[in-house]
DNA sequence: CGCGGATTTGAATAGTATCAATACAGGTGG
DNA sequence: CCACCTGTATTGATACTATTCAAATCCGCG
């Protein structure tokens, strides 16, 4: 079953803080680069006022990555953190013989990088074109040590990731292949296109950010099984598929009924 | 593969803070209840100096629970947090038809309860006799808001839980039944009996805190399959079993070789 | 010692993986 | 604009792992 997205309530919690009005008044002083940035409101840097943001932006650097690039390798040293501005990143773990498991999906405005970790315990790889706002590791860590509001936001994101990971453990560990695939489509529909979830009865359509191979690695299945389940959902009239990636869900409730 | 336990380094990080010596000088002022408490050093309350601890202890209450008791129900309101002083607690999620997945195991000195969560998204159940140090929800949350060191410790625990959850996703999603069971025994040996991990070549023995049913729910298998794999490990001479629960691992490396 | 729950063992079955071949989509260059 | 080409996805036949159902055995405990 899909997670309740805590981002909304997290934002409210922070916006309720007393010093927040001041931040809004200084809106016009925010760095040019940040002014149109969505992450500034919902992401990690949302805790900063104009002054802090200027200082922060001095160290950041926007970087683009094509789909399929490895951002962080397993057991690689971490030299920077990044906020995702656009696109989707998959977090994977790989066994010695090559079997792979996707352990998380991140998108704007998530923070990328395991805080307080000496080295990465997983691989981060882009699955779409991605735009990042990078900041050097040391810089971010000292800001984190100095700013407990910033650390608070990191905690909120970490808690959300933990909730999500645990939801997926149920799906991966206890659901059947048909249920897994239905759950995956539900997950994408509700998390990547939040408006969809709010229109019960209406049809929802979107592009899957992942290949069948990625979906298989996410669900602990093979590509063939994933494909067969997509076909089954299509022939049963629960979804329609256009050009492999584009999915239209006629009725989310009917899909949910198949999630176990 | 087992996680590197971050508790040690977390403790060091905090102990390195400048105000820490002061805390030690006042050791004799710590509340009687806390003085012999292991959790005070490694757990959440390790951030407090004597004064703070006295204030903290004014709100806490020690509670005992027998094995098999439900501490928090799924979708139940949370009215208190607790530090585990002794015993093991399993965190589970259940599908509508009763299929269950264990999504985490907690033991002393872990904090029990999803911070900033309106209601629990999982069930917490004791699997051994358990002793808790409970504190009312509101009290703990206001301390959390006021004390960023406390929040820092919560963040460290959350990060550790996230790492662990992701490790298990690989095991549950991508390993075979024999590998899953071997991984589980390894996990218990290294996490619940940390000294064991430090004695390569030497035999390790311990009691499993979980029943076959719990292990099955943890690994996404059936009891029968778990049992068969235990038998196989026994007949292969990798482990020996006494009275169902007691396990002796002759050579951890041989067990590790079967973890995939 | 005997009871009840937990565990082990066995045989049959179902579900998913594997191996192999085909079809399709999307991009490239003529 | 179309034909080609490559990587991706689908489909099919078979093998195998883990589940299911059933029965026997073991363990802890009164």
Tab-separated table of C-alpha atoms (C1' of nucleotides) in Angstrom, chain A residues 176-177 221-222 224-225 228, chain C residues 16-20 25-26:
chain	number	residue	atom	x	y	z
A	176	UNK	CA	2.773	-12.272	-5.359
A	177	UNK	CA	4.094	-11.181	-8.744
A	221	UNK	CA	11.294	-10.376	-9.998
A	222	UNK	CA	12.661	-11.071	-13.488
A	224	UNK	CA	9.901	-11.632	-18.069
A	225	UNK	CA	7.608	-11.932	-15.081
A	228	UNK	CA	3.788	-10.905	-18.230
C	16	DT	C1'	8.262	-17.896	-10.859
C	17	DA	C1'	12.769	-18.362	-13.130
C	18	DT	C1'	15.271	-19.769	-17.016
C	19	DC	C1'	16.283	-20.341	-21.733
C	20	DA	C1'	15.141	-19.248	-26.352
C	25	DA	C1'	10.077	1.054	-30.247
C	26	DG	C1'	12.845	4.702	-30.957
